[in-house]
PDB file of C-alpha atoms in Angstrom:
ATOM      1  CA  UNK I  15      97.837 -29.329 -58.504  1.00 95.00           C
ATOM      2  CA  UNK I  16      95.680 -30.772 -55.582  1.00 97.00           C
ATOM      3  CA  UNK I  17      96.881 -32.999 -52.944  1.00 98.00           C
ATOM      4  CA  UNK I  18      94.462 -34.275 -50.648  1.00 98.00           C
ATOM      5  CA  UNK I  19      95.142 -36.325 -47.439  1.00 98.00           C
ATOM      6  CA  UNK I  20      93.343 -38.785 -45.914  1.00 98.00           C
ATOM      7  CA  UNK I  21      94.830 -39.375 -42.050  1.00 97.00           C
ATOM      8  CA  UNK I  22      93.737 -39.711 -38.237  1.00 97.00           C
ATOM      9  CA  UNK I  23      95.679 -36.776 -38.068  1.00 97.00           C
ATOM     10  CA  UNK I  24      95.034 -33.646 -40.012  1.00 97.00           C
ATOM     11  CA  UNK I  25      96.830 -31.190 -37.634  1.00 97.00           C
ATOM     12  CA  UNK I  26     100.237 -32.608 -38.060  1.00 97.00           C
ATOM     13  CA  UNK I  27     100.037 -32.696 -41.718  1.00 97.00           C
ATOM     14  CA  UNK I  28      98.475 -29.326 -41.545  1.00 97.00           C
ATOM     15  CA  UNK I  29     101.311 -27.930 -39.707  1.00 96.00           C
ATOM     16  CA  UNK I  30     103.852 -29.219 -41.857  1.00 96.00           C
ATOM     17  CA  UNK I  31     102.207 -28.053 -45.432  1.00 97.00           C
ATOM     18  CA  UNK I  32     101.605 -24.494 -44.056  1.00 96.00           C
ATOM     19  CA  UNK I  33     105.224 -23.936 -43.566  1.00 95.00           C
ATOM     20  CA  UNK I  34     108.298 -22.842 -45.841  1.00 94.00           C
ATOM     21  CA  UNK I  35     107.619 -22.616 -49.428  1.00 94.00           C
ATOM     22  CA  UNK I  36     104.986 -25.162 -49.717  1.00 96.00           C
ATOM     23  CA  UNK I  37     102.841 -22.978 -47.141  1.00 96.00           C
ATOM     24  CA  UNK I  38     103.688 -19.888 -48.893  1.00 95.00           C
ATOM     25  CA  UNK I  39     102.283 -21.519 -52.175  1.00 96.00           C
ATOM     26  CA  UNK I  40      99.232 -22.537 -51.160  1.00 96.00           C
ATOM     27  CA  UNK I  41      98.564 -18.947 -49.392  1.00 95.00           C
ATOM     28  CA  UNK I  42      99.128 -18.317 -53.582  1.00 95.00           C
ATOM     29  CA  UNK I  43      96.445 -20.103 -54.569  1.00 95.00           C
ATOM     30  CA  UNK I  44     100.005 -22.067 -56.515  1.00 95.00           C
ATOM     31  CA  UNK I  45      98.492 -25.546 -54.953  1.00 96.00           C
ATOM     32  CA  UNK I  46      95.803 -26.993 -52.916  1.00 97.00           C
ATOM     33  CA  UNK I  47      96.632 -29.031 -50.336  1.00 97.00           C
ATOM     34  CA  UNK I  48      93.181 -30.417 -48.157  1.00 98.00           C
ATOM     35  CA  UNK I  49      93.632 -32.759 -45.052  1.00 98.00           C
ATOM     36  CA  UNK I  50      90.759 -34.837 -44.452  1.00 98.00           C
ATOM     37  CA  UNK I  51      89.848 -36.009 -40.845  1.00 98.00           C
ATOM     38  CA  UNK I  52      89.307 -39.837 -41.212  1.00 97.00           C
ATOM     39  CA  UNK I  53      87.391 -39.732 -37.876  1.00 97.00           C
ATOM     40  CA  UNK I  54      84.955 -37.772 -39.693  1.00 97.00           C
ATOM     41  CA  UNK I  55      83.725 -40.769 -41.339  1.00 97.00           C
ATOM     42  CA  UNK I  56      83.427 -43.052 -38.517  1.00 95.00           C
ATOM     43  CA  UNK I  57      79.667 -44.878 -37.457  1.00 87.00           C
ATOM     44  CA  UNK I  58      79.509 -44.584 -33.822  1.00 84.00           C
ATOM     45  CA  UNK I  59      79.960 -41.765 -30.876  1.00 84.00           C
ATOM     46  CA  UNK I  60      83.159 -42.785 -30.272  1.00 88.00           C
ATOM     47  CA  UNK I  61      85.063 -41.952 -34.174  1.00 92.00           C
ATOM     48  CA  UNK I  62      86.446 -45.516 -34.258  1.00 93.00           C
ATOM     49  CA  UNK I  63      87.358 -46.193 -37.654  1.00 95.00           C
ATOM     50  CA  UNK I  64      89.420 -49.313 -36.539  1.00 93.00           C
ATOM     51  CA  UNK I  65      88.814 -52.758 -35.631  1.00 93.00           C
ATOM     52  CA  UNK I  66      90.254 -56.242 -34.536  1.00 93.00           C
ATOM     53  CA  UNK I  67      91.317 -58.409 -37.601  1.00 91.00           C
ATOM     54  CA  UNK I  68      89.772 -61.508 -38.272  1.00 90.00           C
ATOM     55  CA  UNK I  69      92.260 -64.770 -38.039  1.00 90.00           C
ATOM     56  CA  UNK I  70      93.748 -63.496 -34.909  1.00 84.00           C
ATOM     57  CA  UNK I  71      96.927 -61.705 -34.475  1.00 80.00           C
ATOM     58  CA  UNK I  72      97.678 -58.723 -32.558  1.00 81.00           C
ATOM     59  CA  UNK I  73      96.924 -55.191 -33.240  1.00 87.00           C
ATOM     60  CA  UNK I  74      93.929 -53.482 -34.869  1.00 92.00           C
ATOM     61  CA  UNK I  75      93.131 -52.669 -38.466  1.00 93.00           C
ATOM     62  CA  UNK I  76      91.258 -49.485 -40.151  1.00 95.00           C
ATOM     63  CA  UNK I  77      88.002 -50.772 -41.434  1.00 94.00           C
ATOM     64  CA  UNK I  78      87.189 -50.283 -45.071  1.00 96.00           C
ATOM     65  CA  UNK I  79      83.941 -47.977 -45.152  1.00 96.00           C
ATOM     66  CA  UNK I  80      85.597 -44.924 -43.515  1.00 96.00           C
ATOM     67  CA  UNK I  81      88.453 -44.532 -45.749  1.00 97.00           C
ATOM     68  CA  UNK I  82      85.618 -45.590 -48.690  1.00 97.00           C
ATOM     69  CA  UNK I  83      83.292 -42.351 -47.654  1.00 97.00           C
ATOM     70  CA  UNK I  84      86.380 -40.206 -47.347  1.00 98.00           C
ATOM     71  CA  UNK I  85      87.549 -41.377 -50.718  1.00 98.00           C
ATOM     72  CA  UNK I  86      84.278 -41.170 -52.043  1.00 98.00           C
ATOM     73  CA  UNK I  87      83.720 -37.652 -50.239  1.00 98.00           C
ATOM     74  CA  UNK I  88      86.967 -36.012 -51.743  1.00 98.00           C
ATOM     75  CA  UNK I  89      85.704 -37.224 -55.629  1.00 98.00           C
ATOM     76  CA  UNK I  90      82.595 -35.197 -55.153  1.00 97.00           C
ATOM     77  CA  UNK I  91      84.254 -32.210 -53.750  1.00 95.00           C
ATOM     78  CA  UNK I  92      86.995 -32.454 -56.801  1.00 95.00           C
ATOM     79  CA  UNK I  93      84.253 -33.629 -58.997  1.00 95.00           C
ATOM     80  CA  UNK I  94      86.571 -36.497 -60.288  1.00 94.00           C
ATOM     81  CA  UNK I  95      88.656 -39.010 -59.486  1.00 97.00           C
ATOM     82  CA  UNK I  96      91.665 -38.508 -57.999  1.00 98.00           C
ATOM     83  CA  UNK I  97      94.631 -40.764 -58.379  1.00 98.00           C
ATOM     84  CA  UNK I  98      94.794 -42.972 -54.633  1.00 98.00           C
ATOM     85  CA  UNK I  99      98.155 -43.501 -53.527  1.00 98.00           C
ATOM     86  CA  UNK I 100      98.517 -45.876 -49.848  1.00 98.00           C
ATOM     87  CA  UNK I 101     101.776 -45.276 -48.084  1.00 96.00           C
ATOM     88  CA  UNK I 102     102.968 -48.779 -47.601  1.00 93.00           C
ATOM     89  CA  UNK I 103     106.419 -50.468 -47.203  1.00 89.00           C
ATOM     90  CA  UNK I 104     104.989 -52.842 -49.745  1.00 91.00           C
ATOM     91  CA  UNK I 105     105.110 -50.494 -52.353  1.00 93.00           C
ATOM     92  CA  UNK I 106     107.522 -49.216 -55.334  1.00 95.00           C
ATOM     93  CA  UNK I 107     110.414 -47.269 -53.347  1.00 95.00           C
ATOM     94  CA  UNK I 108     109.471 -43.336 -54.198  1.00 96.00           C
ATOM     95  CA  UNK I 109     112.607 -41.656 -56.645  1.00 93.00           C
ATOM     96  CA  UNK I 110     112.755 -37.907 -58.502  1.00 91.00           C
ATOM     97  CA  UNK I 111     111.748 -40.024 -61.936  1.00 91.00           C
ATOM     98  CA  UNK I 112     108.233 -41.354 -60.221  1.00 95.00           C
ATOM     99  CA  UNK I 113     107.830 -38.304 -58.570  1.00 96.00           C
ATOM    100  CA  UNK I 114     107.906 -36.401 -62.568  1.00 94.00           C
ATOM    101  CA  UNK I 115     105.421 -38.938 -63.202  1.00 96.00           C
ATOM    102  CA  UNK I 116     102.975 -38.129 -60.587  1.00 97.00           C
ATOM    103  CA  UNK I 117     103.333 -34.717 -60.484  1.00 96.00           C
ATOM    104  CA  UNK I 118     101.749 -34.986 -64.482  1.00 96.00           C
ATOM    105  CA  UNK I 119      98.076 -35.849 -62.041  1.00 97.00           C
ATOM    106  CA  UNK I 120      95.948 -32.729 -61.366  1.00 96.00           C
ATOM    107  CA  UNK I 121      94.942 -34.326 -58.136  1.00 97.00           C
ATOM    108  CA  UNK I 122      96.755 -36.811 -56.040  1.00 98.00           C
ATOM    109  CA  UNK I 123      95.060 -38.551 -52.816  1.00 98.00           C
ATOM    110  CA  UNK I 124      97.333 -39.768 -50.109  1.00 98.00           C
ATOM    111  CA  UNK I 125      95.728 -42.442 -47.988  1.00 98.00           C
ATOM    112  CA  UNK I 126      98.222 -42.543 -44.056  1.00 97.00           C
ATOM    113  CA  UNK I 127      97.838 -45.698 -42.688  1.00 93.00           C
ATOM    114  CA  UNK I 128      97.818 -46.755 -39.066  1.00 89.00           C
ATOM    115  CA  UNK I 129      98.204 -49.647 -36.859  1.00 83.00           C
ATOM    116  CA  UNK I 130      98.478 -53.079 -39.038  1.00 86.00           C
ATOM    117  CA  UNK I 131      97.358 -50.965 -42.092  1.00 90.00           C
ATOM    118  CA  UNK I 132      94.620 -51.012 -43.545  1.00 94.00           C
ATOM    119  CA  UNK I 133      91.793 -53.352 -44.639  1.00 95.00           C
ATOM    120  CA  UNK I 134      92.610 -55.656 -48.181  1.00 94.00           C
ATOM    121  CA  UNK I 135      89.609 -55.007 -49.637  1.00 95.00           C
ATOM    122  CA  UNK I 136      89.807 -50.772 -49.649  1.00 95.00           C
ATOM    123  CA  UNK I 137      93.061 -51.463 -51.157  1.00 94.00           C
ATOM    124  CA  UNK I 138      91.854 -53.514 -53.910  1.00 96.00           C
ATOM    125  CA  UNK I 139      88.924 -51.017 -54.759  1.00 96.00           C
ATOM    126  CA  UNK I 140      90.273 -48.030 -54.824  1.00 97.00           C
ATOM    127  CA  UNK I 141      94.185 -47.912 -54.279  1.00 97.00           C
ATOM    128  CA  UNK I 142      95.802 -46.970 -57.690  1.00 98.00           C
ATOM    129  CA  UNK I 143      98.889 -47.657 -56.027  1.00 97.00           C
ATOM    130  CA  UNK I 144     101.257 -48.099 -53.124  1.00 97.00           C
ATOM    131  CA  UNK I 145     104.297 -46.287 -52.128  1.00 97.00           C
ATOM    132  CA  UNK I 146     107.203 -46.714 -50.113  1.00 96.00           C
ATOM    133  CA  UNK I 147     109.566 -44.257 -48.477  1.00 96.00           C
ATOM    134  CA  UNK I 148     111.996 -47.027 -47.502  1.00 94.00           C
ATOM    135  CA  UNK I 149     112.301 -50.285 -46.175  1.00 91.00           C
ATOM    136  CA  UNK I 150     111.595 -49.959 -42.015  1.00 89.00           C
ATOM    137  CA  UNK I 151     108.716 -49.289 -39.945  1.00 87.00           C
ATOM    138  CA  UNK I 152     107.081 -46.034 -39.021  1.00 91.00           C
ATOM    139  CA  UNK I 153     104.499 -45.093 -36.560  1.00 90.00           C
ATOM    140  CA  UNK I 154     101.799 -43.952 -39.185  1.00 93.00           C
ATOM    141  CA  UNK I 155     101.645 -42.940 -42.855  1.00 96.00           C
ATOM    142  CA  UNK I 156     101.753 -39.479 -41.814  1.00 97.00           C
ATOM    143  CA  UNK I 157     105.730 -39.159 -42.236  1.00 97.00           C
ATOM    144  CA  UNK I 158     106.051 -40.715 -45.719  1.00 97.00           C
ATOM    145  CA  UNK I 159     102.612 -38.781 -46.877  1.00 98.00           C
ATOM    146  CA  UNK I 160     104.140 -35.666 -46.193  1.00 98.00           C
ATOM    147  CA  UNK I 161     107.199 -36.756 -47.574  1.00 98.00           C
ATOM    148  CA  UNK I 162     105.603 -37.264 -50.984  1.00 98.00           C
ATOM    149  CA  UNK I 163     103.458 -34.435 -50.478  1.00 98.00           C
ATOM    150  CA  UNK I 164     106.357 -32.426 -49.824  1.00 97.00           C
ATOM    151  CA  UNK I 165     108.454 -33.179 -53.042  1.00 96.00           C
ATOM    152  CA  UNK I 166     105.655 -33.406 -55.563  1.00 97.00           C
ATOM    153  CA  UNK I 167     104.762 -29.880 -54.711  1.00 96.00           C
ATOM    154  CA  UNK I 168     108.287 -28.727 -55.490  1.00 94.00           C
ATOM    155  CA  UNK I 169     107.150 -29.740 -58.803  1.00 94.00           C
ATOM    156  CA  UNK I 170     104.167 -27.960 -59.405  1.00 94.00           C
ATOM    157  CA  UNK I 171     104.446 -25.110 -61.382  1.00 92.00           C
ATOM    158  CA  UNK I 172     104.834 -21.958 -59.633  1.00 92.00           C
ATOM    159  CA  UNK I 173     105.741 -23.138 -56.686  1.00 94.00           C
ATOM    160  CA  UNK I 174     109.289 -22.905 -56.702  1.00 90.00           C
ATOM    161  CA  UNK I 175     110.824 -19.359 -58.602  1.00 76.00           C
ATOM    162  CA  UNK I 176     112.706 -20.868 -61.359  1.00 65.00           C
ATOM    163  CA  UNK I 177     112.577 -23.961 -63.291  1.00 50.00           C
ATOM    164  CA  UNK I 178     116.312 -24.461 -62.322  1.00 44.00           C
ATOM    165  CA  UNK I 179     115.799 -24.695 -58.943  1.00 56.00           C
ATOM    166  CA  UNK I 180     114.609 -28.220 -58.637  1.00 53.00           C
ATOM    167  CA  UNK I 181     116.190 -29.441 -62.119  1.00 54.00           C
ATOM    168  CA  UNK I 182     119.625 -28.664 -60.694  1.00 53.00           C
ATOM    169  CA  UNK I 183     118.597 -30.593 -57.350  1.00 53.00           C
ATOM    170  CA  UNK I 184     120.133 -33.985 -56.590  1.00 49.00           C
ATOM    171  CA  UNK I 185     118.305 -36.977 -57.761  1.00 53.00           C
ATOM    172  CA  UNK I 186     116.281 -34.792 -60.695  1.00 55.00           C
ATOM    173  CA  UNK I 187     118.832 -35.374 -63.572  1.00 71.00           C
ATOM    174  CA  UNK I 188     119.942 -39.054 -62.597  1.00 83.00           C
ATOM    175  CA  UNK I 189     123.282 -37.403 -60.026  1.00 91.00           C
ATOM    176  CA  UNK I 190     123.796 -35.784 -56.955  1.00 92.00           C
ATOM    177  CA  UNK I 191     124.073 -32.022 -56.487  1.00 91.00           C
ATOM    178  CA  UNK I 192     127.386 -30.427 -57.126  1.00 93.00           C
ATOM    179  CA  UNK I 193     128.980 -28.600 -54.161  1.00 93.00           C
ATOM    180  CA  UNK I 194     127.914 -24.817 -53.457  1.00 94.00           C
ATOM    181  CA  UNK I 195     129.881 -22.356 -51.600  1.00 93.00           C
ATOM    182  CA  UNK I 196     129.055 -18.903 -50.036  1.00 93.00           C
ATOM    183  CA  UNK I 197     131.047 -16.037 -48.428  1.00 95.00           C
ATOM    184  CA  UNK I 198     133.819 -15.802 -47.298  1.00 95.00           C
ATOM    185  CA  UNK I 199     136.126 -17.219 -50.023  1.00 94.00           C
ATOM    186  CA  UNK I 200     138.598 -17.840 -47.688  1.00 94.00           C
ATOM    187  CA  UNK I 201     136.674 -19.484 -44.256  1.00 94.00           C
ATOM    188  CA  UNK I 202     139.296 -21.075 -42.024  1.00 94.00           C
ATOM    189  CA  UNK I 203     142.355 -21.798 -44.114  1.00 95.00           C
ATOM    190  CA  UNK I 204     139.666 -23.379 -46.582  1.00 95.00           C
ATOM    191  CA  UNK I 205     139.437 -21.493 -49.726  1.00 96.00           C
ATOM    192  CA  UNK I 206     136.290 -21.993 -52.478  1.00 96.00           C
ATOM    193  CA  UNK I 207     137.173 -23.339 -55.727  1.00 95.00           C
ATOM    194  CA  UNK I 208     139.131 -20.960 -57.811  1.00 96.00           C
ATOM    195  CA  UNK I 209     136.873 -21.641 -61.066  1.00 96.00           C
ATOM    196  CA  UNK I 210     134.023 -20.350 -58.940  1.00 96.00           C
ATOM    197  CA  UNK I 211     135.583 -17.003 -58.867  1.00 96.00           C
ATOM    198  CA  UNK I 212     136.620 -16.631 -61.982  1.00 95.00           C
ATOM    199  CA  UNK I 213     133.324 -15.375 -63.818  1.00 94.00           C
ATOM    200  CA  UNK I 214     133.561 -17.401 -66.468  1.00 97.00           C
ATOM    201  CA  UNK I 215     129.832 -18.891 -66.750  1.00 96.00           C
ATOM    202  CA  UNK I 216     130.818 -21.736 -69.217  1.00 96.00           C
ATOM    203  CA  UNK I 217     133.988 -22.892 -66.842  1.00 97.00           C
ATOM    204  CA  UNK I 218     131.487 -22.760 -63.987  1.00 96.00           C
ATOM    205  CA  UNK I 219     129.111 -25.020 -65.556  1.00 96.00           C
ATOM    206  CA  UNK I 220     131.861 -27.745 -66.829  1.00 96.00           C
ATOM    207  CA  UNK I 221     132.959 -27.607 -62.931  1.00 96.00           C
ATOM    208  CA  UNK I 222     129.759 -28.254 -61.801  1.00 96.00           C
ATOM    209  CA  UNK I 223     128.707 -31.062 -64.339  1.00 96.00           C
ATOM    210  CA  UNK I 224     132.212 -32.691 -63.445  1.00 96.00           C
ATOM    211  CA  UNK I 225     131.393 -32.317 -60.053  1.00 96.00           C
ATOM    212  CA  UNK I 226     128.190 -34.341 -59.989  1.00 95.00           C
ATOM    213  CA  UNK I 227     129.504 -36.940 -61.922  1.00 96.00           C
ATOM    214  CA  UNK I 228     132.539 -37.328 -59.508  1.00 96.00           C
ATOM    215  CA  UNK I 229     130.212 -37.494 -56.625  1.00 95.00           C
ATOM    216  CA  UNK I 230     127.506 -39.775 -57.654  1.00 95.00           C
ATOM    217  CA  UNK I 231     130.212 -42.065 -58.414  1.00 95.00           C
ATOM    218  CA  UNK I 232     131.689 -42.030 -55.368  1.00 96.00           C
ATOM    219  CA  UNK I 233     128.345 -41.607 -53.129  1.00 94.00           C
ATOM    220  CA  UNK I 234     125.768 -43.580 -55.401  1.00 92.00           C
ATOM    221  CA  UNK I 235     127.850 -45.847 -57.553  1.00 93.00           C
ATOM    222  CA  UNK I 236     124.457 -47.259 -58.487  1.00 90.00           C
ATOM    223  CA  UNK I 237     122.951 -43.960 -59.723  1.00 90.00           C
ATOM    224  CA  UNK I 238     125.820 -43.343 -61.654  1.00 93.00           C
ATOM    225  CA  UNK I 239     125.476 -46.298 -63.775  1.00 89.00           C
ATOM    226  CA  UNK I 240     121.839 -45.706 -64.942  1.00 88.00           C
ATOM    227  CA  UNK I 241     123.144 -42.111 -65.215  1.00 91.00           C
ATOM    228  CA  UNK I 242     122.828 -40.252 -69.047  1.00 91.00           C
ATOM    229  CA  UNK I 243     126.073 -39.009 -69.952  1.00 94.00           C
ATOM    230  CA  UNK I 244     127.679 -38.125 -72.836  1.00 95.00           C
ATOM    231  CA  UNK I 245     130.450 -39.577 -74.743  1.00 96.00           C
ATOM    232  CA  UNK I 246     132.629 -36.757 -73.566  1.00 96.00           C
ATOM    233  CA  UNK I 247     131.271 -37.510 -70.129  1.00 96.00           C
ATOM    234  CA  UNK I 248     131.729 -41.005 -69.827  1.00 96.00           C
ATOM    235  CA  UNK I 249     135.101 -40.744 -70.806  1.00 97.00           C
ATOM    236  CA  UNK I 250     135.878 -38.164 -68.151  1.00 97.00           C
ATOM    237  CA  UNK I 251     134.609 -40.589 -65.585  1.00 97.00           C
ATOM    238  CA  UNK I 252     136.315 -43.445 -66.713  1.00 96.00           C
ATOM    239  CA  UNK I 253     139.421 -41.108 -66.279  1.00 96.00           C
ATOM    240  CA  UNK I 254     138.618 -40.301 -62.919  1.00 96.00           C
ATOM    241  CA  UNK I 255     137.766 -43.761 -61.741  1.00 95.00           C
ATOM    242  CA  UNK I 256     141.282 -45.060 -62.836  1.00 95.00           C
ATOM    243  CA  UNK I 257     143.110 -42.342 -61.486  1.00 94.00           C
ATOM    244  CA  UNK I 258     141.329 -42.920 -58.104  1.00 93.00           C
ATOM    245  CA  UNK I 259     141.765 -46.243 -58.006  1.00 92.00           C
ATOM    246  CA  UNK I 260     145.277 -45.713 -58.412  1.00 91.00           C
ATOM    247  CA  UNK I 261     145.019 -43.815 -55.473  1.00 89.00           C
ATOM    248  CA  UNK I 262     144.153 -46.257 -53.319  1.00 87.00           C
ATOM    249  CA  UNK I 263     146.378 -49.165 -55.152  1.00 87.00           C
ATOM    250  CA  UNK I 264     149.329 -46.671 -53.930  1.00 82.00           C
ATOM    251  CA  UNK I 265     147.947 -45.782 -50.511  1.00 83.00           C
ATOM    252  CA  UNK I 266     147.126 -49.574 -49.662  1.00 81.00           C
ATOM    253  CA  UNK I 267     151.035 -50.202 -51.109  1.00 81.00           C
ATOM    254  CA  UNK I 268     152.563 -47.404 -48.540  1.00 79.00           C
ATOM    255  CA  UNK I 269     149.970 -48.804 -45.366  1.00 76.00           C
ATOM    256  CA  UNK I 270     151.652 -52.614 -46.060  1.00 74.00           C
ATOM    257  CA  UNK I 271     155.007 -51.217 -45.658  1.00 68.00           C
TER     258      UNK I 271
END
């Protein structure tokens, strides 16, 4: 996989992707990550690659032909077209499931806006699409590029040591990460889970399913519902939610008292 990123600034992006395990696989030759200098593209002495808008208003924008040379630049250098994703709070709201999608590109290019964003008609010639990290305002695109840069990586194979280390990861299966435990088994009069010591690999694994399920429902009740479970599963949940709203039937009983 190749990730390249178009920004105003390629040393904070640089800094970021060189680190941890995403710096470790690119030293591998796992991914290539390339951070392109938008400046580099600019007409005059001064790099300016922004500009007033026209119809008034305040702030500047980032004129089209730049980020069009860049683009056009990084297709040579790849010798094809990569797929052109702009970081914008107009965009779909990134999740594990679009993330599986991208990560089925070769090459993704990341486009970090700045200021009031970027000029309409770039966006309309060669934006594929438009991504969101969440719904407030950053400084730059530089945060939510890495962001995505960051997770579709993880995906790549090779870049992480075992398959199982990002399908067991919250959000990749539809629910939230199970709790994990290390030594001591006893750390201030809080004890891990007896099943965990037990050995028994097939106990473990019922544990851990149950677990997810229990908190998804109680931290994302809206993942849990678009959530594939089985039969066996959705029963066991149904359980659980009756028995905990029993819970609180009898707590909010004693509190009136």
């Amino acid at each position: 996989m190749r990730i390249d990123i178009i920004t105003l600034f390629p040393e904070m992006c640089e800094t970021v992707m060189g680190e941890s395990i995403i710096g470790r696989a690119r030293k591998k030759g796992t991914i290539d990550v390339e951070c392109h200098q938008l400046r580099d593209y600019a007409f005059d002495k001064h790099k300016r690659v922004d500009d007033t808008t026209y119809g008034g208003g305040m702030g500047m924008l980032l004129m089209a032909e730049p980020i069009a040379l860049c683009f056009e630049d990084i297709c040579k250098k790849t010798e094809s077209r990569p797929h052109l994703i702009y970081m914008s709070p107009q965009g779909e709201t990134l999740t594990q499931k679009k993330l599986v999608e991208l990560s089925q590109y070769e090459n993704i290019c990341i486009l970090c806006g700045h200021y009031e964003g970027v000029d309409e008609r770039v966006l309309d010639e060669y934006v594929d699409e438009q991504i969101s990290i969440g719904d407030y305002v950053l400084t730059g695109g530089e945060l939510p590029a890495l962001v995505l840069a960051d997770s579709l990586s993880r995906l790549a194979p090779g870049v992480l040591s075992d398959d199982e280390c990002f399908e067991e990861e919250s959000h990749y299966n539809g629910l939230l990460e199970y709790p994990q435990y290390t030594k001591p088994a006893v750390w201030r009069d809080r004890a891990v889970p007896d099943v965990l010591l037990s050995g028994h690999h097939a106990n473990v694994e019922k544990w851990r399913r149950e677990q997810m399920i229990i908190r998804t429902a109680d931290k994302r009740p809206d993942m849990i519902e678009k959530a594939d479970l089985t039969d066996k599963e959705k029963k066991f949940l149904e359980e659980y939610l009756k028995s905990k709203n029993e819970i609180m039937t009898d707590n909010e009983n004693l509190s009136s008292l």
